Amino acid sequence: MGSDPQYASYPNLLLSQHIFTLRTPSLSAYHPAANKALTASIKEASQAPLYRYLAHPTDGILSSKIVWDEKYYEELKKSNDAELEVLDTEIKESDEKAGESEVVEAMGKKAEFFARVVDKEKALAAYEELYVKTPTLGAKIDIVLAIIRMEMFYDDKAGVKKSVERARRLIDTGGDWDRRNRLKSYTGLHLLSCRQYAEAAPLLLDSLSTFTSTEICSYSTLVLYAVLAGTISLNRVDFKAKVIDSAEVLAVLGSRSGGAVSADDVEMIDAETEDTEGYSSLESLVNSLYLCEYKNFFVALADVEERFLSRDRILSEHKAWYVREMRRRAYAQLLESYRVVGLESMANAFGVSVEWLDRDLSKFIPSKKLNCTIDRVNGVIETNRPDDKNRQYQDVVKQGDQLLTKLQKFGQAVRLRGSERA
């Protein structure tokens, strides 16, 4: 199992969600609650660097939302300086009078202090110094995970990518089971933020049964991410097995499952009740897609966009792409069953007008994302499935031509060398 994770308390990633909410004009209804949460955190944790980052009149990213008070900032900074002085004294005394482990412990407190007040540069520097001094592999992995969270807070995707690779290399040298599973969740969230849903889905779905990374999101939020990633990327068989019939998913979305829910699942539902408001629309989305109830699917998709995609800091960046791809997936699923389908019939199935469907399908057909053509004269859609055997034959011919070209070049080179020897 390995040692318990260290340095997992800070930064509080919920604060980054509140920052996103305040920066999004369309979420103005939630601005008062987000403002209250941020100002309360700044006061309780004496987060002078975060207060300056958000509210400074010239540099603050939320200067129009959070009031800047120079006197209040100086009070917070004075409190930070006093706490930092105590930590520096502890490090110095440990270095002079105690052993290596006490020095590492004191340095860990300093790194966590910077993470708590959300000072990115100083926190990353302190964690790097701590990393050099730390002797154990498990603690080194925990430090890198803490670095990842700080980079996630500031949406530093390039930094997160490098740190995830760094953590993976450490874990490959002998990381324990718990840290391997935690890295799965971290990696899945990072891939989701980079629109790599197909790569994120297996990691997030695998994490559901072993999830312990509550420092990056709640369990119900992980279920949301896993379901959305799996719905858009898995084939129908895997979608049924890993999403529709998943015990972990049913524990949160299982009101329509019709199956038995275990005592453990009930306990999980109770623990997450406050986080699952609106999850019925997510349940409707996955069920209606699988059951081919396309009119209900479109309604659920609109609701999921409103409730989750637009409000979540990780999902919102790609919401337009996600909604578009989900429509394409539903169209492709219906068309797969027919050689020819009436345009009006398909429009009725999705609950939209013929004109709207025509325009929407036209966005996917030219780029070959849907293998069909629209015949408006006869009012039908004709599918033109790619011929796999013909494609394989063309691939063999192409590869054969490339091989012959290489052999001819090789033969010419051999003849030239032979003439030189002669």
Short mmCIF file of C-alpha atoms in Angstrom, two decimals, residues 4-420:
data_model
loop_
_atom_site.label_atom_id
_atom_site.label_comp_id
_atom_site.label_asym_id
_atom_site.label_seq_id
_atom_site.Cartn_x
_atom_site.Cartn_y
_atom_site.Cartn_z
CA ASP A 4 0.21 7.91 3.31
CA PRO A 5 0.36 10.75 0.75
CA GLN A 6 2.07 13.95 1.85
CA TYR A 7 1.68 17.59 0.77
CA ALA A 8 -1.86 16.89 -0.49
CA SER A 9 -3.72 19.73 1.28
CA TYR A 10 -2.78 22.70 -0.88
CA PRO A 11 -3.57 24.51 -3.08
CA ASN A 12 -7.34 24.34 -2.84
CA LEU A 13 -8.42 23.73 -6.45
CA LEU A 14 -12.00 24.73 -5.63
CA LEU A 15 -10.72 28.29 -5.53
CA SER A 16 -9.64 28.04 -9.17
CA GLN A 17 -13.22 27.03 -10.04
CA HIS A 18 -14.51 30.13 -8.22
CA ILE A 19 -12.01 32.27 -10.13
CA PHE A 20 -13.25 30.80 -13.40
CA THR A 21 -16.85 31.51 -12.39
CA LEU A 22 -16.08 35.17 -11.67
CA ARG A 23 -14.24 35.53 -14.98
CA THR A 24 -17.19 34.16 -16.97
CA PRO A 25 -19.88 36.80 -17.69
CA SER A 26 -22.50 34.16 -18.56
CA LEU A 27 -22.25 32.80 -15.01
CA SER A 28 -23.17 36.11 -13.38
CA ALA A 29 -25.87 34.41 -11.30
CA TYR A 30 -23.10 32.53 -9.46
CA HIS A 31 -20.74 35.50 -9.03
CA PRO A 32 -21.87 36.50 -5.50
CA ALA A 33 -21.27 32.98 -4.10
CA ALA A 34 -17.89 32.69 -5.85
CA ASN A 35 -16.84 36.14 -4.64
CA LYS A 36 -17.84 35.26 -1.09
CA ALA A 37 -15.91 31.96 -1.18
CA LEU A 38 -12.75 33.61 -2.52
CA THR A 39 -12.74 36.53 -0.10
CA ALA A 40 -13.43 34.18 2.82
CA SER A 41 -10.51 31.94 1.82
CA ILE A 42 -8.16 34.92 1.40
CA LYS A 43 -9.03 36.09 4.89
CA GLU A 44 -8.95 32.71 6.65
CA ALA A 45 -5.71 31.50 5.03
CA SER A 46 -4.02 34.94 4.86
CA GLN A 47 -3.51 34.54 1.10
CA ALA A 48 -1.79 37.83 0.30
CA PRO A 49 -0.29 36.64 -3.02
CA LEU A 50 -3.67 35.33 -4.19
CA TYR A 51 -5.39 38.57 -3.15
CA ARG A 52 -2.87 40.60 -5.18
CA TYR A 53 -3.18 38.23 -8.16
CA LEU A 54 -6.95 38.68 -8.18
CA ALA A 55 -7.72 42.19 -6.95
CA HIS A 56 -4.73 44.48 -7.64
CA PRO A 57 -5.97 47.57 -9.55
CA THR A 58 -3.44 47.21 -12.40
CA ASP A 59 -2.34 43.54 -12.33
CA GLY A 60 -5.37 41.76 -10.85
CA ILE A 61 -7.31 39.45 -13.15
CA LEU A 62 -10.53 40.18 -11.22
CA SER A 63 -9.92 43.81 -10.28
CA SER A 64 -13.45 44.71 -11.39
CA LYS A 65 -14.99 41.98 -9.24
CA ILE A 66 -12.96 41.99 -6.00
CA VAL A 67 -12.31 45.26 -4.17
CA TRP A 68 -8.66 46.16 -3.60
CA ASP A 69 -7.74 47.45 -0.14
CA GLU A 70 -4.06 48.39 0.20
CA LYS A 71 -4.20 48.42 4.01
CA TYR A 72 -5.83 44.98 4.07
CA TYR A 73 -3.17 43.64 1.66
CA GLU A 74 -0.37 44.96 3.90
CA GLU A 75 -1.96 43.23 6.90
CA LEU A 76 -2.11 39.93 5.01
CA LYS A 77 1.47 40.36 3.82
CA LYS A 78 2.66 41.16 7.35
CA SER A 79 0.98 37.99 8.61
CA ASN A 80 2.64 35.97 5.81
CA ASP A 81 6.07 37.46 6.56
CA ALA A 82 5.76 36.63 10.26
CA GLU A 83 4.76 33.03 9.51
CA LEU A 84 7.55 32.69 6.97
CA GLU A 85 10.10 33.98 9.49
CA VAL A 86 9.05 31.27 11.94
CA LEU A 87 9.39 28.60 9.25
CA ASP A 88 12.85 29.85 8.19
CA THR A 89 13.95 29.78 11.84
CA GLU A 90 12.69 26.22 12.18
CA ILE A 91 14.63 25.14 9.07
CA LYS A 92 17.81 26.80 10.34
CA GLU A 93 17.54 25.24 13.82
CA SER A 94 16.80 21.82 12.35
CA ASP A 95 19.84 22.12 10.11
CA GLU A 96 22.07 23.03 13.06
CA LYS A 97 20.72 20.81 15.83
CA ALA A 98 18.59 18.00 14.34
CA GLY A 99 18.85 15.34 11.68
CA GLU A 100 18.08 15.23 7.97
CA SER A 101 14.48 14.11 8.47
CA GLU A 102 13.70 17.13 10.67
CA VAL A 103 15.17 19.45 8.03
CA VAL A 104 13.02 17.83 5.34
CA GLU A 105 9.93 18.15 7.55
CA ALA A 106 10.59 21.86 8.14
CA MET A 107 11.21 22.47 4.43
CA GLY A 108 7.93 20.67 3.68
CA LYS A 109 6.07 23.07 5.96
CA LYS A 110 7.57 26.02 4.09
CA ALA A 111 6.61 24.59 0.70
CA GLU A 112 3.07 23.95 1.91
CA PHE A 113 2.88 27.50 3.25
CA PHE A 114 3.58 28.92 -0.22
CA ALA A 115 1.06 26.47 -1.71
CA ARG A 116 -1.55 27.52 0.85
CA VAL A 117 -1.22 31.22 0.01
CA VAL A 118 -1.10 30.24 -3.72
CA ASP A 119 2.24 31.87 -4.56
CA LYS A 120 3.08 29.84 -7.66
CA GLU A 121 6.74 30.77 -8.28
CA LYS A 122 7.81 30.50 -4.64
CA ALA A 123 5.82 27.30 -4.09
CA LEU A 124 7.37 25.59 -7.13
CA ALA A 125 10.87 26.70 -6.07
CA ALA A 126 10.29 25.45 -2.51
CA TYR A 127 8.98 22.10 -3.74
CA GLU A 128 12.05 21.70 -5.99
CA GLU A 129 14.38 22.35 -3.05
CA LEU A 130 12.39 19.89 -0.97
CA TYR A 131 12.56 17.33 -3.78
CA VAL A 132 16.36 17.45 -3.77
CA LYS A 133 16.51 16.91 0.01
CA THR A 134 13.83 14.18 0.14
CA PRO A 135 15.32 10.64 0.29
CA THR A 136 12.24 8.43 -0.25
CA LEU A 137 10.60 7.68 -3.58
CA GLY A 138 7.03 7.95 -2.27
CA ALA A 139 7.62 11.43 -0.87
CA LYS A 140 9.29 12.53 -4.12
CA ILE A 141 6.19 11.42 -6.04
CA ASP A 142 3.98 13.35 -3.60
CA ILE A 143 6.06 16.47 -4.19
CA VAL A 144 5.66 16.19 -7.98
CA LEU A 145 1.90 15.67 -7.55
CA ALA A 146 1.81 18.85 -5.43
CA ILE A 147 3.65 20.67 -8.23
CA ILE A 148 1.04 19.38 -10.71
CA ARG A 149 -1.79 20.77 -8.58
CA MET A 150 -0.15 24.18 -8.40
CA GLU A 151 0.24 24.19 -12.18
CA MET A 152 -3.38 23.04 -12.57
CA PHE A 153 -4.51 25.94 -10.37
CA TYR A 154 -2.97 28.40 -12.83
CA ASP A 155 -4.01 26.36 -15.90
CA ASP A 156 -0.39 25.82 -16.91
CA LYS A 157 -1.00 22.94 -19.34
CA ALA A 158 2.59 22.79 -20.58
CA GLY A 159 3.88 22.64 -17.01
CA VAL A 160 1.35 19.97 -16.05
CA LYS A 161 2.33 17.84 -19.04
CA LYS A 162 6.02 17.91 -18.07
CA SER A 163 5.27 17.21 -14.41
CA VAL A 164 2.93 14.32 -15.25
CA GLU A 165 5.71 12.72 -17.31
CA ARG A 166 8.10 13.30 -14.42
CA ALA A 167 5.72 11.63 -11.96
CA ARG A 168 5.21 8.71 -14.35
CA ARG A 169 8.97 8.11 -14.59
CA LEU A 170 9.23 8.09 -10.80
CA ILE A 171 6.31 5.69 -10.42
CA ASP A 172 7.75 3.37 -13.05
CA THR A 173 10.85 2.98 -10.87
CA GLY A 174 8.79 1.56 -8.01
CA GLY A 175 5.82 3.69 -7.05
CA ASP A 176 3.18 2.07 -4.82
CA TRP A 177 -0.37 1.15 -5.81
CA ASP A 178 -2.04 4.19 -4.26
CA ARG A 179 0.23 6.71 -5.96
CA ARG A 180 -0.16 4.93 -9.31
CA ASN A 181 -3.92 5.31 -9.02
CA ARG A 182 -3.67 8.93 -7.97
CA LEU A 183 -1.54 9.70 -11.02
CA LYS A 184 -4.25 8.13 -13.22
CA SER A 185 -6.73 10.71 -11.96
CA TYR A 186 -4.27 13.58 -12.39
CA THR A 187 -3.37 12.45 -15.92
CA GLY A 188 -7.03 11.97 -16.86
CA LEU A 189 -7.93 15.51 -15.78
CA HIS A 190 -4.96 16.94 -17.65
CA LEU A 191 -5.88 15.09 -20.85
CA LEU A 192 -9.47 16.25 -20.49
CA SER A 193 -8.30 19.87 -20.25
CA CYS A 194 -6.33 19.35 -23.49
CA ARG A 195 -9.36 17.90 -25.32
CA GLN A 196 -7.85 14.40 -25.45
CA TYR A 197 -11.07 12.68 -24.41
CA ALA A 198 -10.25 9.31 -25.99
CA GLU A 199 -7.00 9.09 -24.00
CA ALA A 200 -8.61 10.42 -20.80
CA ALA A 201 -11.62 8.06 -20.78
CA PRO A 202 -9.87 4.77 -19.82
CA LEU A 203 -7.82 6.50 -17.11
CA LEU A 204 -10.83 8.25 -15.56
CA LEU A 205 -13.06 5.16 -15.76
CA ASP A 206 -10.34 2.99 -14.21
CA SER A 207 -9.92 5.55 -11.41
CA LEU A 208 -13.54 5.28 -10.28
CA SER A 209 -13.11 2.07 -8.30
CA THR A 210 -9.91 3.20 -6.56
CA PHE A 211 -10.36 6.95 -6.29
CA THR A 212 -8.54 8.66 -3.41
CA SER A 213 -7.47 11.93 -5.07
CA THR A 214 -10.03 14.16 -3.38
CA GLU A 215 -7.46 16.96 -3.42
CA ILE A 216 -8.15 17.52 -7.16
CA CYS A 217 -11.92 16.94 -7.32
CA SER A 218 -14.82 15.23 -5.57
CA TYR A 219 -15.85 11.68 -6.46
CA SER A 220 -19.06 12.83 -8.12
CA THR A 221 -17.09 15.28 -10.27
CA LEU A 222 -14.77 12.46 -11.33
CA VAL A 223 -17.84 10.42 -12.33
CA LEU A 224 -19.03 13.40 -14.40
CA TYR A 225 -15.67 13.66 -16.19
CA ALA A 226 -15.42 9.90 -16.74
CA VAL A 227 -18.97 9.61 -18.12
CA LEU A 228 -18.56 12.55 -20.49
CA ALA A 229 -15.20 11.26 -21.75
CA GLY A 230 -16.49 7.70 -22.17
CA THR A 231 -19.70 8.74 -23.89
CA ILE A 232 -17.91 10.65 -26.63
CA SER A 233 -15.00 8.27 -27.23
CA LEU A 234 -15.92 4.63 -26.52
CA ASN A 235 -17.43 2.26 -29.07
CA ARG A 236 -20.92 0.95 -28.35
CA VAL A 237 -19.79 -2.30 -26.68
CA ASP A 238 -17.30 -0.61 -24.35
CA PHE A 239 -19.76 2.23 -23.71
CA LYS A 240 -22.30 -0.31 -22.43
CA ALA A 241 -19.79 -2.19 -20.29
CA LYS A 242 -17.77 0.70 -18.86
CA VAL A 243 -20.36 3.46 -18.56
CA ILE A 244 -23.96 2.19 -18.76
CA ASP A 245 -23.34 -0.92 -16.61
CA SER A 246 -20.49 0.41 -14.46
CA ALA A 247 -21.21 -0.13 -10.77
CA GLU A 248 -19.38 3.07 -9.87
CA VAL A 249 -21.37 5.12 -12.40
CA LEU A 250 -24.64 3.50 -11.34
CA ALA A 251 -23.87 4.45 -7.74
CA VAL A 252 -24.21 8.10 -8.75
CA LEU A 253 -26.51 7.95 -11.81
CA GLY A 254 -28.37 4.72 -11.04
CA SER A 255 -31.92 5.93 -10.54
CA ARG A 256 -32.93 4.44 -13.93
CA SER A 257 -30.60 1.46 -13.87
CA GLY A 258 -33.26 -0.99 -12.78
CA GLY A 259 -30.58 -3.09 -11.16
CA ALA A 260 -29.68 -3.73 -7.56
CA VAL A 261 -27.46 -1.18 -5.84
CA SER A 262 -25.11 -2.53 -3.18
CA ALA A 263 -24.75 -1.20 0.36
CA ASP A 264 -21.38 0.28 -0.57
CA ASP A 265 -23.00 2.09 -3.48
CA VAL A 266 -25.74 3.49 -1.23
CA GLU A 267 -23.08 4.79 1.15
CA MET A 268 -21.28 6.39 -1.79
CA ILE A 269 -24.49 8.04 -3.00
CA ASP A 270 -25.19 9.40 0.49
CA ALA A 271 -21.67 10.81 0.73
CA GLU A 272 -22.01 12.64 -2.57
CA THR A 273 -25.65 13.76 -2.50
CA GLU A 274 -24.73 17.44 -2.20
CA ASP A 275 -22.58 17.20 -5.35
CA THR A 276 -25.04 15.47 -7.70
CA GLU A 277 -27.65 18.14 -8.37
CA GLY A 278 -28.63 17.97 -12.03
CA TYR A 279 -26.99 14.60 -12.63
CA SER A 280 -30.32 13.28 -13.91
CA SER A 281 -29.60 15.10 -17.18
CA LEU A 282 -26.26 13.29 -17.42
CA GLU A 283 -28.03 9.99 -16.81
CA SER A 284 -30.58 10.86 -19.49
CA LEU A 285 -27.79 11.71 -21.91
CA VAL A 286 -26.04 8.33 -21.68
CA ASN A 287 -29.24 6.29 -21.60
CA SER A 288 -30.94 8.08 -24.49
CA LEU A 289 -27.83 7.75 -26.66
CA TYR A 290 -27.55 4.03 -25.97
CA LEU A 291 -31.29 3.41 -26.40
CA CYS A 292 -31.40 5.52 -29.60
CA GLU A 293 -33.94 7.94 -28.14
CA TYR A 294 -32.54 10.83 -30.14
CA LYS A 295 -35.15 13.45 -29.29
CA ASN A 296 -34.50 12.90 -25.58
CA PHE A 297 -30.78 12.84 -26.32
CA PHE A 298 -30.83 16.34 -27.83
CA VAL A 299 -32.78 17.69 -24.84
CA ALA A 300 -30.36 16.05 -22.40
CA LEU A 301 -27.34 17.30 -24.35
CA ALA A 302 -28.60 20.89 -24.12
CA ASP A 303 -29.18 20.45 -20.40
CA VAL A 304 -25.71 18.95 -19.85
CA GLU A 305 -24.19 21.88 -21.73
CA GLU A 306 -26.06 24.33 -19.52
CA ARG A 307 -25.45 22.57 -16.20
CA PHE A 308 -21.94 21.20 -16.59
CA LEU A 309 -20.04 22.11 -19.75
CA SER A 310 -20.63 25.85 -19.36
CA ARG A 311 -19.94 25.98 -15.63
CA ASP A 312 -16.87 23.77 -15.20
CA ARG A 313 -13.43 25.32 -15.69
CA ILE A 314 -12.01 22.18 -17.32
CA LEU A 315 -14.97 21.39 -19.58
CA SER A 316 -16.01 24.89 -20.66
CA GLU A 317 -13.00 25.51 -22.90
CA HIS A 318 -14.11 22.70 -25.22
CA LYS A 319 -17.89 22.80 -24.77
CA ALA A 320 -18.68 23.87 -28.36
CA TRP A 321 -16.49 21.07 -29.73
CA TYR A 322 -17.99 18.53 -27.31
CA VAL A 323 -21.60 19.37 -28.18
CA ARG A 324 -20.82 19.29 -31.90
CA GLU A 325 -19.06 15.92 -31.65
CA MET A 326 -21.89 14.42 -29.61
CA ARG A 327 -24.37 15.47 -32.29
CA ARG A 328 -22.13 13.90 -34.93
CA ARG A 329 -21.91 10.69 -32.88
CA ALA A 330 -25.69 10.47 -32.64
CA TYR A 331 -26.13 11.14 -36.38
CA ALA A 332 -23.55 8.48 -37.25
CA GLN A 333 -25.22 5.97 -34.94
CA LEU A 334 -28.62 6.44 -36.61
CA LEU A 335 -27.25 6.43 -40.17
CA GLU A 336 -25.25 3.27 -39.53
CA SER A 337 -28.49 1.27 -39.53
CA TYR A 338 -29.75 2.51 -42.91
CA ARG A 339 -28.70 2.69 -46.54
CA VAL A 340 -31.25 5.45 -47.20
CA VAL A 341 -33.23 7.44 -44.63
CA GLY A 342 -35.81 10.17 -45.16
CA LEU A 343 -34.64 13.64 -44.20
CA GLU A 344 -37.98 14.46 -42.60
CA SER A 345 -38.00 11.13 -40.75
CA MET A 346 -34.54 11.78 -39.31
CA ALA A 347 -35.49 15.36 -38.38
CA ASN A 348 -38.53 14.04 -36.52
CA ALA A 349 -36.37 11.48 -34.71
CA PHE A 350 -34.15 14.27 -33.37
CA GLY A 351 -36.98 16.72 -32.74
CA VAL A 352 -35.65 19.41 -35.10
CA SER A 353 -36.74 20.96 -38.40
CA VAL A 354 -35.61 19.62 -41.77
CA GLU A 355 -33.83 22.91 -42.53
CA TRP A 356 -31.91 22.83 -39.26
CA LEU A 357 -30.89 19.19 -39.73
CA ASP A 358 -29.80 19.89 -43.30
CA ARG A 359 -27.55 22.75 -42.16
CA ASP A 360 -26.11 20.73 -39.27
CA LEU A 361 -25.36 17.63 -41.34
CA SER A 362 -23.66 19.85 -43.92
CA LYS A 363 -21.06 20.79 -41.31
CA PHE A 364 -19.86 17.18 -41.07
CA ILE A 365 -20.23 15.76 -44.59
CA PRO A 366 -17.53 17.77 -46.46
CA SER A 367 -14.87 16.75 -43.91
CA LYS A 368 -15.92 13.08 -44.17
CA LYS A 369 -16.95 12.98 -40.51
CA LEU A 370 -20.26 11.55 -41.74
CA ASN A 371 -20.26 9.13 -44.66
CA CYS A 372 -23.45 10.24 -46.39
CA THR A 373 -24.90 12.61 -48.97
CA ILE A 374 -28.07 14.69 -48.85
CA ASP A 375 -30.52 14.49 -51.74
CA ARG A 376 -32.82 17.46 -51.14
CA VAL A 377 -34.77 16.84 -54.37
CA ASN A 378 -35.97 13.46 -53.14
CA GLY A 379 -35.76 14.42 -49.47
CA VAL A 380 -33.44 11.57 -48.44
CA ILE A 381 -30.02 10.96 -46.96
CA GLU A 382 -27.95 8.27 -48.63
CA THR A 383 -25.17 6.62 -46.68
CA ASN A 384 -21.98 5.63 -48.45
CA ARG A 385 -20.13 3.37 -46.10
CA PRO A 386 -16.44 3.02 -46.90
CA ASP A 387 -15.59 -0.33 -48.50
CA ASP A 388 -13.11 -1.91 -46.07
CA LYS A 389 -11.90 -4.54 -48.57
CA ASN A 390 -11.31 -1.93 -51.25
CA ARG A 391 -9.50 0.30 -48.75
CA GLN A 392 -7.29 -2.61 -47.64
CA TYR A 393 -6.51 -3.41 -51.29
CA GLN A 394 -5.53 0.21 -51.97
CA ASP A 395 -3.33 0.22 -48.85
CA VAL A 396 -1.54 -2.96 -50.01
CA VAL A 397 -0.97 -1.50 -53.50
CA LYS A 398 0.33 1.76 -52.01
CA GLN A 399 2.67 -0.01 -49.60
CA GLY A 400 3.82 -2.34 -52.41
CA ASP A 401 4.68 0.64 -54.61
CA GLN A 402 6.67 2.20 -51.79
CA LEU A 403 8.56 -1.07 -51.22
CA LEU A 404 9.39 -1.44 -54.93
CA THR A 405 10.68 2.13 -55.04
CA LYS A 406 12.97 1.46 -52.09
CA LEU A 407 14.23 -1.79 -53.65
CA GLN A 408 14.98 -0.01 -56.93
CA LYS A 409 16.96 2.68 -55.11
CA PHE A 410 18.81 0.01 -53.14
CA GLY A 411 19.62 -1.90 -56.37
CA GLN A 412 20.99 1.25 -58.00
CA ALA A 413 23.17 1.93 -54.97
CA VAL A 414 24.53 -1.64 -55.02
CA ARG A 415 25.36 -1.39 -58.74
CA LEU A 416 27.15 1.89 -58.25
CA ARG A 417 29.28 0.46 -55.46
CA GLY A 418 30.07 -2.59 -57.65
CA SER A 419 31.26 -0.39 -60.53
CA GLU A 420 33.47 1.57 -58.12
#
